[in-house]
mmCIF file of C-alpha atoms in Angstrom:
data_model
loop_
_atom_site.group_PDB
_atom_site.id
_atom_site.type_symbol
_atom_site.label_atom_id
_atom_site.label_comp_id
_atom_site.label_asym_id
_atom_site.label_seq_id
_atom_site.Cartn_x
_atom_site.Cartn_y
_atom_site.Cartn_z
ATOM 1 C CA MET A 1 99.560 183.643 133.934
ATOM 2 C CA LEU A 2 99.072 180.777 131.508
ATOM 3 C CA ASP A 3 99.364 181.368 127.774
ATOM 4 C CA LEU A 4 97.755 178.907 125.374
ATOM 5 C CA TYR A 5 98.763 178.890 121.717
ATOM 6 C CA THR A 6 96.063 176.987 119.920
ATOM 7 C CA ASP A 7 93.363 176.755 117.276
ATOM 8 C CA ALA A 8 89.808 175.419 117.126
ATOM 9 C CA THR A 9 90.886 171.844 116.425
ATOM 10 C CA PRO A 10 90.181 168.805 118.624
ATOM 11 C CA ASN A 11 93.749 168.749 119.943
ATOM 12 C CA GLY A 12 93.574 172.444 120.752
ATOM 13 C CA LEU A 13 90.099 172.430 122.248
ATOM 14 C CA LYS A 14 90.867 169.636 124.697
ATOM 15 C CA ILE A 15 93.246 172.033 126.478
ATOM 16 C CA SER A 16 90.682 174.829 126.534
ATOM 17 C CA ILE A 17 88.242 172.398 128.136
ATOM 18 C CA ALA A 18 90.808 171.463 130.766
ATOM 19 C CA LEU A 19 91.639 175.061 131.604
ATOM 20 C CA GLU A 20 87.935 175.895 131.961
ATOM 21 C CA GLU A 21 87.176 172.797 134.044
ATOM 22 C CA MET A 22 90.114 173.591 136.336
ATOM 23 C CA GLY A 23 89.096 177.214 136.706
ATOM 24 C CA LEU A 24 92.477 178.529 135.589
ATOM 25 C CA VAL A 25 93.024 182.016 134.202
ATOM 26 C CA TYR A 26 94.729 181.980 130.820
ATOM 27 C CA ASN A 27 95.364 183.978 127.674
ATOM 28 C CA THR A 28 94.398 182.465 124.336
ATOM 29 C CA HIS A 29 96.599 183.090 121.302
ATOM 30 C CA GLN A 30 94.941 181.699 118.192
ATOM 31 C CA VAL A 31 97.355 180.315 115.619
ATOM 32 C CA PHE A 32 96.342 180.193 111.953
ATOM 33 C CA LEU A 33 97.561 176.800 110.801
ATOM 34 C CA GLY A 34 98.038 178.044 107.273
ATOM 35 C CA GLY A 35 101.541 179.122 108.252
ATOM 36 C CA GLU A 36 101.724 180.899 111.623
ATOM 37 C CA GLN A 37 102.999 177.734 113.281
ATOM 38 C CA SER A 38 106.072 177.967 111.046
ATOM 39 C CA THR A 39 107.217 181.358 112.313
ATOM 40 C CA PRO A 40 110.539 181.520 114.180
ATOM 41 C CA GLU A 41 108.707 182.603 117.343
ATOM 42 C CA PHE A 42 106.380 179.608 117.375
ATOM 43 C CA THR A 43 109.068 177.171 116.252
ATOM 44 C CA ALA A 44 111.220 178.273 119.180
ATOM 45 C CA MET A 45 108.444 177.074 121.491
ATOM 46 C CA ASN A 46 107.717 173.876 119.576
ATOM 47 C CA PRO A 47 110.147 172.679 116.892
ATOM 48 C CA ASN A 48 107.417 170.235 115.770
ATOM 49 C CA GLN A 49 105.354 173.289 114.743
ATOM 50 C CA LYS A 50 102.112 171.904 116.145
ATOM 51 C CA ILE A 51 99.461 173.321 118.429
ATOM 52 C CA PRO A 52 98.655 173.347 121.283
ATOM 53 C CA VAL A 53 101.492 174.905 123.235
ATOM 54 C CA LEU A 54 101.113 175.941 126.875
ATOM 55 C CA VAL A 55 103.447 178.443 128.498
ATOM 56 C CA ASP A 56 103.326 178.628 132.296
ATOM 57 C CA ASP A 57 105.598 181.363 133.688
ATOM 58 C CA GLY A 58 108.310 180.552 131.166
ATOM 59 C CA LEU A 59 107.830 176.779 131.232
ATOM 60 C CA VAL A 60 106.823 175.544 127.774
ATOM 61 C CA VAL A 61 104.783 172.347 127.475
ATOM 62 C CA THR A 62 103.870 170.808 124.119
ATOM 63 C CA GLU A 63 101.824 167.745 123.058
ATOM 64 C CA SER A 64 98.207 167.840 124.160
ATOM 65 C CA GLY A 65 98.363 164.700 126.296
ATOM 66 C CA ALA A 66 101.412 165.989 128.154
ATOM 67 C CA ILE A 67 99.697 169.342 128.683
ATOM 68 C CA LEU A 68 96.617 167.645 130.139
ATOM 69 C CA MET A 69 98.755 165.673 132.576
ATOM 70 C CA TYR A 70 100.765 168.769 133.494
ATOM 71 C CA LEU A 71 97.620 170.744 134.267
ATOM 72 C CA ALA A 72 96.051 167.881 136.209
ATOM 73 C CA GLU A 73 99.167 167.530 138.348
ATOM 74 C CA LYS A 74 99.471 171.304 138.749
ATOM 75 C CA THR A 75 95.929 171.587 140.099
ATOM 76 C CA GLY A 76 95.552 168.156 141.702
ATOM 77 C CA ARG A 77 92.334 167.609 139.761
ATOM 78 C CA PHE A 78 90.925 165.217 137.138
ATOM 79 C CA LEU A 79 93.770 162.681 137.426
ATOM 80 C CA PRO A 80 93.175 160.194 140.254
ATOM 81 C CA THR A 81 95.953 159.394 142.680
ATOM 82 C CA GLU A 82 94.787 155.862 143.517
ATOM 83 C CA ALA A 83 96.869 153.470 141.422
ATOM 84 C CA ARG A 84 94.119 151.615 139.549
ATOM 85 C CA ALA A 85 92.085 154.710 138.766
ATOM 86 C CA ARG A 86 95.172 156.640 137.698
ATOM 87 C CA ALA A 87 96.319 153.804 135.443
ATOM 88 C CA ALA A 88 92.866 153.603 133.848
ATOM 89 C CA THR A 89 92.864 157.348 133.201
ATOM 90 C CA VAL A 90 96.346 157.425 131.683
ATOM 91 C CA GLU A 91 95.535 154.334 129.617
ATOM 92 C CA ALA A 92 92.387 155.975 128.238
ATOM 93 C CA LEU A 93 94.303 159.189 127.518
ATOM 94 C CA MET A 94 96.961 157.239 125.607
ATOM 95 C CA PHE A 95 94.196 155.452 123.666
ATOM 96 C CA GLN A 96 92.938 158.823 122.515
ATOM 97 C CA MET A 97 96.439 160.019 121.663
ATOM 98 C CA GLY A 98 97.506 156.846 119.900
ATOM 99 C CA SER A 99 94.298 155.606 118.274
ATOM 100 C CA LEU A 100 91.273 157.894 118.214
ATOM 101 C CA GLY A 101 93.095 161.114 117.335
ATOM 102 C CA PRO A 102 95.489 159.830 114.650
ATOM 103 C CA MET A 103 92.932 157.629 112.890
ATOM 104 C CA PHE A 104 90.204 160.261 113.035
ATOM 105 C CA GLY A 105 92.682 162.817 111.736
ATOM 106 C CA GLN A 106 93.567 160.609 108.780
ATOM 107 C CA TYR A 107 89.893 160.073 108.038
ATOM 108 C CA LEU A 108 89.386 163.830 107.884
ATOM 109 C CA VAL A 109 92.378 164.250 105.588
ATOM 110 C CA PHE A 110 91.036 161.809 103.026
ATOM 111 C CA ALA A 111 87.311 162.522 103.461
ATOM 112 C CA ALA A 112 87.605 166.315 103.637
ATOM 113 C CA ALA A 113 90.996 167.784 102.688
ATOM 114 C CA TRP A 114 91.414 165.369 99.774
ATOM 115 C CA GLY A 115 87.689 165.493 98.979
ATOM 116 C CA ASN A 116 87.413 161.686 98.978
ATOM 117 C CA LYS A 117 89.695 161.525 95.944
ATOM 118 C CA PHE A 118 90.793 158.064 97.079
ATOM 119 C CA PRO A 119 87.606 156.226 98.169
ATOM 120 C CA PRO A 120 89.334 152.974 99.247
ATOM 121 C CA VAL A 121 91.626 154.924 101.569
ATOM 122 C CA THR A 122 88.733 156.951 102.968
ATOM 123 C CA LYS A 123 86.849 153.692 103.558
ATOM 124 C CA ARG A 124 89.850 152.228 105.375
ATOM 125 C CA TYR A 125 89.928 155.099 107.849
ATOM 126 C CA PHE A 126 86.135 155.216 108.142
ATOM 127 C CA SER A 127 86.212 151.557 109.151
ATOM 128 C CA GLU A 128 89.023 152.085 111.632
ATOM 129 C CA VAL A 129 87.383 155.095 113.281
ATOM 130 C CA SER A 130 84.142 153.112 113.467
ATOM 131 C CA ARG A 131 86.000 150.288 115.194
ATOM 132 C CA ILE A 132 87.584 152.712 117.665
ATOM 133 C CA LEU A 133 84.183 154.202 118.469
ATOM 134 C CA SER A 134 82.938 150.711 119.285
ATOM 135 C CA VAL A 135 85.933 150.231 121.605
ATOM 136 C CA LEU A 136 84.998 153.426 123.444
ATOM 137 C CA ASN A 137 81.418 152.221 123.609
ATOM 138 C CA THR A 138 82.593 148.986 125.238
ATOM 139 C CA ARG A 139 84.794 150.890 127.691
ATOM 140 C CA LEU A 140 81.741 152.886 128.773
ATOM 141 C CA GLU A 141 79.647 149.827 129.568
ATOM 142 C CA GLY A 142 78.516 150.129 133.178
ATOM 143 C CA GLN A 143 80.322 153.418 133.861
ATOM 144 C CA ASP A 144 79.621 157.093 133.285
ATOM 145 C CA TYR A 145 83.004 158.224 131.998
ATOM 146 C CA ILE A 146 85.815 156.966 129.820
ATOM 147 C CA ALA A 147 88.076 155.830 132.664
ATOM 148 C CA GLY A 148 85.455 155.023 135.305
ATOM 149 C CA ASP A 149 82.828 156.810 137.327
ATOM 150 C CA GLU A 150 84.673 160.141 137.555
ATOM 151 C CA PHE A 151 85.156 162.817 134.889
ATOM 152 C CA THR A 152 88.885 163.018 134.106
ATOM 153 C CA ILE A 153 91.388 164.375 131.617
ATOM 154 C CA ALA A 154 90.630 161.287 129.511
ATOM 155 C CA ASP A 155 87.116 162.606 128.911
ATOM 156 C CA MET A 156 88.505 166.035 128.087
ATOM 157 C CA ALA A 157 90.792 164.452 125.497
ATOM 158 C CA VAL A 158 88.042 162.440 123.818
ATOM 159 C CA ALA A 159 85.244 165.030 123.854
ATOM 160 C CA PRO A 160 86.355 167.314 120.972
ATOM 161 C CA TRP A 161 86.778 164.320 118.684
ATOM 162 C CA ILE A 162 83.330 162.897 119.414
ATOM 163 C CA ARG A 163 81.874 166.358 118.910
ATOM 164 C CA LEU A 164 82.947 166.097 115.263
ATOM 165 C CA LEU A 165 80.317 163.393 114.790
ATOM 166 C CA VAL A 166 77.589 165.974 115.343
ATOM 167 C CA VAL A 167 79.139 169.134 113.858
ATOM 168 C CA HIS A 168 81.321 168.104 110.902
ATOM 169 C CA PRO A 169 79.591 167.167 107.618
ATOM 170 C CA ALA A 170 82.263 164.610 106.715
ATOM 171 C CA CYS A 171 81.637 162.785 110.008
ATOM 172 C CA SER A 172 77.851 162.571 109.946
ATOM 173 C CA THR A 173 77.797 158.945 108.755
ATOM 174 C CA LEU A 174 80.173 157.676 111.432
ATOM 175 C CA PRO A 175 78.311 155.427 113.890
ATOM 176 C CA LEU A 176 77.323 157.469 116.937
ATOM 177 C CA ASP A 177 73.704 156.289 117.176
ATOM 178 C CA GLU A 178 74.867 152.677 116.933
ATOM 179 C CA ASN A 179 77.046 153.141 120.033
ATOM 180 C CA ALA A 180 74.475 153.908 122.720
ATOM 181 C CA ASN A 181 76.918 154.135 125.632
ATOM 182 C CA LEU A 182 79.080 156.595 123.744
ATOM 183 C CA LYS A 183 76.092 158.659 122.660
ATOM 184 C CA ARG A 184 74.871 158.909 126.275
ATOM 185 C CA TRP A 185 78.394 159.823 127.391
ATOM 186 C CA TRP A 186 78.539 162.632 124.832
ATOM 187 C CA ALA A 187 75.155 163.951 125.963
ATOM 188 C CA ARG A 188 76.385 163.901 129.574
ATOM 189 C CA VAL A 189 79.747 165.534 128.889
ATOM 190 C CA SER A 190 78.464 168.140 126.441
ATOM 191 C CA GLU A 191 76.098 169.499 129.101
ATOM 192 C CA ARG A 192 78.977 170.536 131.346
ATOM 193 C CA PRO A 193 79.278 174.354 131.311
ATOM 194 C CA ALA A 194 83.082 174.287 131.290
ATOM 195 C CA VAL A 195 83.106 171.865 128.360
ATOM 196 C CA GLN A 196 80.724 174.105 126.458
ATOM 197 C CA LYS A 197 82.892 177.143 127.156
ATOM 198 C CA GLY A 198 86.113 175.349 126.296
ATOM 199 C CA LEU A 199 84.748 174.110 122.983
ATOM 200 C CA MET A 200 84.220 177.734 121.940
ATOM 201 C CA ASN A 201 87.688 179.010 122.858
ATOM 202 C CA PRO A 202 88.986 179.840 120.428
ATOM 203 C CA GLU A 203 86.138 180.137 117.998
ATOM 204 C CA PRO A 204 87.134 178.866 114.551
ATOM 205 C CA PHE A 205 88.144 181.240 111.828
ATOM 206 C CA ALA A 206 85.591 181.837 109.082
ATOM 207 C CA PRO A 207 84.850 178.435 107.460
ATOM 208 C CA LYS A 208 86.794 179.158 104.272
ATOM 209 C CA LYS A 209 89.883 180.297 106.194
ATOM 210 C CA GLN A 210 89.675 177.445 108.709
ATOM 211 C CA PHE A 211 89.531 174.892 105.898
ATOM 212 C CA GLU A 212 92.344 176.673 104.055
ATOM 213 C CA GLY A 213 94.557 176.319 107.106
ATOM 214 C CA PHE A 214 93.665 172.634 107.434
ATOM 215 C CA VAL A 215 94.472 171.868 103.800
ATOM 216 C CA THR A 216 97.663 173.946 103.805
ATOM 217 C CA ALA A 217 99.000 172.031 106.790
ATOM 218 C CA VAL A 218 98.273 168.553 105.397
ATOM 219 C CA VAL A 219 101.597 166.869 104.594
ATOM 220 C CA GLY A 220 101.648 165.782 100.958
ATOM 221 C CA LEU A 221 98.762 168.055 99.964
ATOM 222 C CA GLY A 222 99.251 171.580 101.253
ATOM 223 C CA GLU A 223 102.108 173.802 100.225
ATOM 224 C CA LEU A 224 103.246 174.291 103.810
ATOM 225 C CA HIS A 225 105.287 171.083 103.700
ATOM 226 C CA ALA A 226 106.137 171.155 100.001
ATOM 227 C CA THR A 227 109.688 170.141 99.154
ATOM 228 C CA SER A 228 111.707 171.276 96.169
#
């Protein structure tokens, strides 16, 4: 049995999508990011105190990109074996891990957690996320999915982040309509039943609690990482 320790964040939901797409049976353990990731039990699984964490019969895997690759290799699905297609998929996954996720995350910190207290910084990350969205739009020119014509773990990694453009108030002005290829990709991916199911597992805590956890975990703002 697979055990997923996670929350309703983009990095967590990408694993839920993968597990649903792969048809795997798993238990979901929702972690409140206002402090539960700092418990001795969770820290023993991941000293970095971040979700998601996957436990497969005693084997612990952390880092969402590594978990996606582990699951793809475990099932033999959604990660091509042909060299060019595999390289394109891994490249696109690393682009999400190294660019889209970190920059989008910083935008949310300054636009939401910090309440746009520092407008020039918010603008910097807004501009960078906008640029990254245009890169994804270019990647999608002439193909249905992020890494080519097949749905892969790269699409699973990107989907929860693009979803923020249509569900998160702080993201509503980011340029989705201006990136037609990306908008069509999102419409295509969001219609997949397994994606829909994965995006709802786990369901977020009540809005006030979910936001509290987000703010608490922000380094330099929340008390979770406060130093004496």
